[in-house]
Short mmCIF file of C-alpha atoms and ligand atoms in Angstrom, two decimals:
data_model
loop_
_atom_site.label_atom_id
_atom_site.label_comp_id
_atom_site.label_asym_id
_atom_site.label_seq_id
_atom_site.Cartn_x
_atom_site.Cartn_y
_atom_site.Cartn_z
CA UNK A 1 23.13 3.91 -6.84
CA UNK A 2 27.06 4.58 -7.60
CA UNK A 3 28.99 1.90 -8.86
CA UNK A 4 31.30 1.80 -5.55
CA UNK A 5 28.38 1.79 -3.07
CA UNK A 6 26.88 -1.09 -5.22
CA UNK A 7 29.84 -3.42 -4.86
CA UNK A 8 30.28 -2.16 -1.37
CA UNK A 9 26.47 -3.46 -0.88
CA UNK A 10 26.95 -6.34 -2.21
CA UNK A 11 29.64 -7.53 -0.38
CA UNK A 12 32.07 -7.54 -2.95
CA UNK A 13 34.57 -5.82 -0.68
CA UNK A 14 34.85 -2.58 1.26
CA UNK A 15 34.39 0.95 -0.34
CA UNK A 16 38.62 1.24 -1.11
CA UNK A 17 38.58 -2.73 -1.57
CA UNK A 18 35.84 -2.08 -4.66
CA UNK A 19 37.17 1.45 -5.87
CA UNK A 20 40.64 -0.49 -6.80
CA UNK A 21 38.37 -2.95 -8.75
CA UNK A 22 36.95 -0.73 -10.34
CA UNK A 23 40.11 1.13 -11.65
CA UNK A 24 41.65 -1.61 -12.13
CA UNK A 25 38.93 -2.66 -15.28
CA UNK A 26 37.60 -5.60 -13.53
CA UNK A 27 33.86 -4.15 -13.21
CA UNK A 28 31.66 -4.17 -16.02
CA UNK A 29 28.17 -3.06 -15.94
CA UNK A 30 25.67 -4.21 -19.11
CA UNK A 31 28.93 -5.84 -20.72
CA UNK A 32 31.05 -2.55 -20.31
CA UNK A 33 33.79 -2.34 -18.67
CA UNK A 34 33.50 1.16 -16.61
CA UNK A 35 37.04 2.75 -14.46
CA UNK A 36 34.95 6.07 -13.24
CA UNK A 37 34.18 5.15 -9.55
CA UNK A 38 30.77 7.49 -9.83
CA UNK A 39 28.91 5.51 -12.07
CA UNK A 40 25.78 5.17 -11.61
CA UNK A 41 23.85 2.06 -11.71
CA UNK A 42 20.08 1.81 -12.92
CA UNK A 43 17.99 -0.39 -11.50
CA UNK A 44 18.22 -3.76 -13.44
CA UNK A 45 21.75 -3.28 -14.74
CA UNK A 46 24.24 -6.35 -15.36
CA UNK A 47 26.75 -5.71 -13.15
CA UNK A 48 30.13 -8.44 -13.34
CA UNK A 49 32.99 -8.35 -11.26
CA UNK A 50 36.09 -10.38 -13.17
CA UNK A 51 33.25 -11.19 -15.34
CA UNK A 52 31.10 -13.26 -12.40
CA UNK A 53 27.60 -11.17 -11.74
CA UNK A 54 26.97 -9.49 -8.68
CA UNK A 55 23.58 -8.70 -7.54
CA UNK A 56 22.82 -6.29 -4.55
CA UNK A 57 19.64 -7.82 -2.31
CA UNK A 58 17.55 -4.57 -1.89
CA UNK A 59 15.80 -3.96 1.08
CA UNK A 60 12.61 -3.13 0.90
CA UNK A 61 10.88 -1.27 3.38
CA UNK A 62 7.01 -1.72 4.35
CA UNK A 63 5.11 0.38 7.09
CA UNK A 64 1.68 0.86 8.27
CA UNK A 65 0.28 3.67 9.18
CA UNK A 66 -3.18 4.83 10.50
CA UNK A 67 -4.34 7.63 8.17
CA UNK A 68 -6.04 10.15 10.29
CA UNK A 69 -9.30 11.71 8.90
CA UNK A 70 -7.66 15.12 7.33
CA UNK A 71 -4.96 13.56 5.62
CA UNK A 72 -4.44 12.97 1.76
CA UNK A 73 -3.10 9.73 0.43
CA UNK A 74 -0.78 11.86 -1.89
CA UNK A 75 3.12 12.42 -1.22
CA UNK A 76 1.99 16.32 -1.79
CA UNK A 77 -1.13 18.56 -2.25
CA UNK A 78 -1.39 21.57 -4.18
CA UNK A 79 -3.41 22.98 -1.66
CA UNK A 80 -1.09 22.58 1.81
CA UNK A 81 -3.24 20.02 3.46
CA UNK A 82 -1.56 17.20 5.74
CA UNK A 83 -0.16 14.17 3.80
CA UNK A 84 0.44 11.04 3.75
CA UNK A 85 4.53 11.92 3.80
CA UNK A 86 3.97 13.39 7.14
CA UNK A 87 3.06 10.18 8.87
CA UNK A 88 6.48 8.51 7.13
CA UNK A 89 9.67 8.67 9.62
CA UNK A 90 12.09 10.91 8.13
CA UNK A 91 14.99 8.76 7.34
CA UNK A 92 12.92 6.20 5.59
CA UNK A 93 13.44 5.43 1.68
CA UNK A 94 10.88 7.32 -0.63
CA UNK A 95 8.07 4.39 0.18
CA UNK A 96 4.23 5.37 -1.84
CA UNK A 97 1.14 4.18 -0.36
CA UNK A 98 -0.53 0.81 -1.69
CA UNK A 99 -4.30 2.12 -2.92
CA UNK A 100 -6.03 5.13 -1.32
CA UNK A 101 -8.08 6.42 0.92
CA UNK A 102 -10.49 9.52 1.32
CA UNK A 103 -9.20 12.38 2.91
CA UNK A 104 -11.98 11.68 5.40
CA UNK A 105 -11.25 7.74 5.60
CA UNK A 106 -9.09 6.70 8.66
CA UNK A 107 -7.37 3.60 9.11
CA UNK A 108 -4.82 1.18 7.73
CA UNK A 109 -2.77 2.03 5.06
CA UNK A 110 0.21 0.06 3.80
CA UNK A 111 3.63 1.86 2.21
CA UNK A 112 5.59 0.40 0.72
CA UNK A 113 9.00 0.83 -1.71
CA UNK A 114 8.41 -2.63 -3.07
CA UNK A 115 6.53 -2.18 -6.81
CA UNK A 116 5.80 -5.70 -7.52
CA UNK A 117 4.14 -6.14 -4.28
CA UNK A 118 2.00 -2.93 -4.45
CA UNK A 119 0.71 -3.33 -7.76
CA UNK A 120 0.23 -6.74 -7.13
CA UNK A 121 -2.15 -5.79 -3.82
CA UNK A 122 -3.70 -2.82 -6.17
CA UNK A 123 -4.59 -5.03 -8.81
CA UNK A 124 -8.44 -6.09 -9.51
CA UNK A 125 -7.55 -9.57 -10.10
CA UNK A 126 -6.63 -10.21 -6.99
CA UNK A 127 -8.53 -9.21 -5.13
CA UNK A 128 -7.43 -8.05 -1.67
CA UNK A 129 -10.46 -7.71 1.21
CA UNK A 130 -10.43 -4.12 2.93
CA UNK A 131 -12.85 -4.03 5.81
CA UNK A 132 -14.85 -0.42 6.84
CA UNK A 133 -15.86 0.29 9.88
CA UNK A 134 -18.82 2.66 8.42
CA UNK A 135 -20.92 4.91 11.44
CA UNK A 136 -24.08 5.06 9.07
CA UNK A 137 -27.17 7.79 9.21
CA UNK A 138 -30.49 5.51 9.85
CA UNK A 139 -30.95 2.07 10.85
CA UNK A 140 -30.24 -0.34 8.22
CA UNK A 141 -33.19 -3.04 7.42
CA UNK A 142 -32.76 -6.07 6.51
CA UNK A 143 -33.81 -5.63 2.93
CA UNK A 144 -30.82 -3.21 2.62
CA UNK A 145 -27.94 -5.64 3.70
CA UNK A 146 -29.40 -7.88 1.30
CA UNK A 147 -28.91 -5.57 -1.81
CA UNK A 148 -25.59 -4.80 -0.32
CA UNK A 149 -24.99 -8.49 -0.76
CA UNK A 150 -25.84 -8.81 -3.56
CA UNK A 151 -24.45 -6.06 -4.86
CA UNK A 152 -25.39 -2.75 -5.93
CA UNK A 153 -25.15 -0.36 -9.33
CA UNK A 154 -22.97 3.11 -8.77
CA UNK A 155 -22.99 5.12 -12.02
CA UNK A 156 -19.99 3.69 -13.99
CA UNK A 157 -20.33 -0.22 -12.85
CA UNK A 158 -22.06 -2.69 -10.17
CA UNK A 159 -20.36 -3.34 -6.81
CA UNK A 160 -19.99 -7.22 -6.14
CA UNK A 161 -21.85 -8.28 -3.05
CA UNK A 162 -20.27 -6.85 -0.10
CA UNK A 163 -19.72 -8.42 3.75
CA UNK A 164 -22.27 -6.80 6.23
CA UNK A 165 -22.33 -6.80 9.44
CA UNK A 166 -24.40 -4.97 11.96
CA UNK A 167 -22.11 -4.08 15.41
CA UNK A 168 -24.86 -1.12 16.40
CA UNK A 169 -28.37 0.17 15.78
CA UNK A 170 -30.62 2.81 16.24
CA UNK A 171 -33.39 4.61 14.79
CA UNK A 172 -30.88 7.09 13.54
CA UNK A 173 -27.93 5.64 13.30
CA UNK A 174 -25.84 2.56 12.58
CA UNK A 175 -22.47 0.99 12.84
CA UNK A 176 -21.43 -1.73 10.31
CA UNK A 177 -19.13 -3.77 9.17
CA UNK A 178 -18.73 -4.19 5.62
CA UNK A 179 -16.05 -6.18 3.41
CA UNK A 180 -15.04 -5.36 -0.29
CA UNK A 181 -12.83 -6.37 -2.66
CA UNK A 182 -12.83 -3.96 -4.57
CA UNK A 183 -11.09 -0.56 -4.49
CA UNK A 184 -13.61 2.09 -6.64
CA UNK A 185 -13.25 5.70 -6.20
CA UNK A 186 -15.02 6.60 -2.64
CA UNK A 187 -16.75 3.02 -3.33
CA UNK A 188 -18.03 1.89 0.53
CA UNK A 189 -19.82 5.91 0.64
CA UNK A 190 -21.14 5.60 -2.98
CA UNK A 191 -22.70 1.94 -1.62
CA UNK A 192 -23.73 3.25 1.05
CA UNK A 193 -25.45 6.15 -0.48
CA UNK A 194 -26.91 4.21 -3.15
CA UNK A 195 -28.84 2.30 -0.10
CA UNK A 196 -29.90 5.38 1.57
CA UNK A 197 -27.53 5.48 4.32
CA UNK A 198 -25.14 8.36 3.82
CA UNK A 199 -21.73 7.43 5.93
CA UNK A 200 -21.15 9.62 8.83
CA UNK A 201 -17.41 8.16 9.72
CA UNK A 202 -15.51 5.43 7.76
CA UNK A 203 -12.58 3.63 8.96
CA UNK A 204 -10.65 0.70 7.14
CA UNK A 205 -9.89 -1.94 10.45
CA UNK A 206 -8.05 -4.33 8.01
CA UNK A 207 -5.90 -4.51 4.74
CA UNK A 208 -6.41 -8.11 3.42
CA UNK A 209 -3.90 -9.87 5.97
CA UNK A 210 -3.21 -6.30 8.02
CA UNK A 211 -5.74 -5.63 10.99
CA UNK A 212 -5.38 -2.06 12.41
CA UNK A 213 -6.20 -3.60 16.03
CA UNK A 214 -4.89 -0.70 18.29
CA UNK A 215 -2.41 1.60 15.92
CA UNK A 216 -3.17 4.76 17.25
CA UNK A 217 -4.35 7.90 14.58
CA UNK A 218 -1.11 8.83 13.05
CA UNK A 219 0.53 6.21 14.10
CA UNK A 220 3.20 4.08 12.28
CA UNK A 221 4.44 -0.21 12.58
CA UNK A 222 6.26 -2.46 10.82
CA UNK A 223 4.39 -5.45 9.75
CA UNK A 224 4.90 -8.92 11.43
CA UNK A 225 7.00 -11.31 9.43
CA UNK A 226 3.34 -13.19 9.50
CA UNK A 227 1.92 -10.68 7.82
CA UNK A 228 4.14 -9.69 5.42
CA UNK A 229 4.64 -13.31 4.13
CA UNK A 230 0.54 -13.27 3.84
CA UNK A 231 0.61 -10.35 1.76
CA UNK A 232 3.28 -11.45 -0.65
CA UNK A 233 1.37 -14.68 -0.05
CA UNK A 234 -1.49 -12.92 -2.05
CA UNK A 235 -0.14 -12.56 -5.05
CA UNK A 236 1.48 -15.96 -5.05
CA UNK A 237 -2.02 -17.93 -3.88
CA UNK A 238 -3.75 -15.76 -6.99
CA UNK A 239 -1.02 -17.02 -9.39
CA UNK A 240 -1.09 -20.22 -9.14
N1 LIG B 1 -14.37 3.44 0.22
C1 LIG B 1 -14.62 4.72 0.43
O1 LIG B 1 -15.72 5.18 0.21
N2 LIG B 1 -13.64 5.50 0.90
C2 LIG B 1 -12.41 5.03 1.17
O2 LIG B 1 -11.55 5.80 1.59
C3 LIG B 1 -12.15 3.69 0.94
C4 LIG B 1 -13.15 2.90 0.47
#
């Protein structure tokens, strides 16, 4: 950010108040004192006004979305599918979604422009539940929610037990439930699988603290103030 829109964010003064500041060899950023209004200030920089710091409270933006089945979690794709970036309103900041999802997974995604708090949520340690609504092929027994709980092998490591619940079942077909806390490449299929019941549909209905409840496909919120003081809530709880 320039120098001038720095101080002006910060409330030092207005834009002309802070530009005569600044010529006038008041402002120092990292302990040099700087007269060229277009500076520009890295993140993390020192920045002192007649030697007092100043500190500009960034904003940081969060939004849900419901990924559509057909979308990438990417901001791009070589090969012109739809993206993530199309389900972001077009004056927002450059905000990356937290984790991933299949191009054929629906449901909640969080984006965010806040680092700490993303790789916080992303990180193994802590652990976040993600819920699946999975639409499975055959009915599933008894005998395979209880591997499922107690956790399966994929190739390249074991899955820890998982949540199951049965909503639906037929002879051919089932709909479940299932909690992990995890976040493997295309883990809930590969679990799945690895029980004989190849996912038809997959949809994530909640985000540790974020329920999709009725966000349309494609469809974009804010979160609460409740939840977004139980996600940052997360990483604090885990600390401790
Ligand atoms: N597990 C999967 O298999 N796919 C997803 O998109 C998320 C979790």
């Amino acid at each position: 950010m320039r120098l001038n829109k720095y101080l002006a964010h910060a409330g030092v003064g207005a834009r002309r108040a802070v530009e005569e500041l600044i010529v006038a060899g008041r402002v120092r950023v990292n302990g040099k004192t700087v007269r060229e209004l277009a500076t520009d200030v890295a993140a993390g920089s020192r920045v002192e006004v007649d030697n007092v710091p100043v500190r500009v409270a960034t904003r940081k933006t969060y939004w849900i979305v419901n990924k559509p089945a057909g979308v990438m979690t990417t901001m791009s794709d070589p090969q012109g599918r739809r993206t993530i970036v199309d389900l972001i309103p077009r004056d927002f900041p450059r905000i990356v979604p937290v984790g991933r999802l299949d191009y054929d997974t629906s449901g909640v995604l969080l984006l965010t422009d806040d680092g700490d708090l993303a790789n916080t949520l992303s990180h193994p340690r802590f652990g976040v539940d993600k819920t699946y609504r999975a639409v499975v092929r055959g009915r599933l027994l008894p005998s395979d929610m209880r591997e499922l709980l107690e956790g399966v092998r994929l190739d390249e490591f074991r899955a820890a037990g998982a949540k199951v619940r049965v909503v639906a079942s037929r002879a051919d077909v089932t709909v479940l439930d299932i909690t992990i806390h995890e976040g493997k490449n295309r883990q809930v299929r590969r679990m799945l699988e690895s029980v004989e019941h190849p996912v038809v549909t997959l949809t994530r209905t909640r985000f540790g603290p974020i329920a999709l409840g009725s966000l349309a496909p494609g469809q974009g919120r804010a979160p609460t103030a409740r939840e977004l003081a139980a996600l940052r809530a997360v990483g604090s709880a885990a600390t401790d």
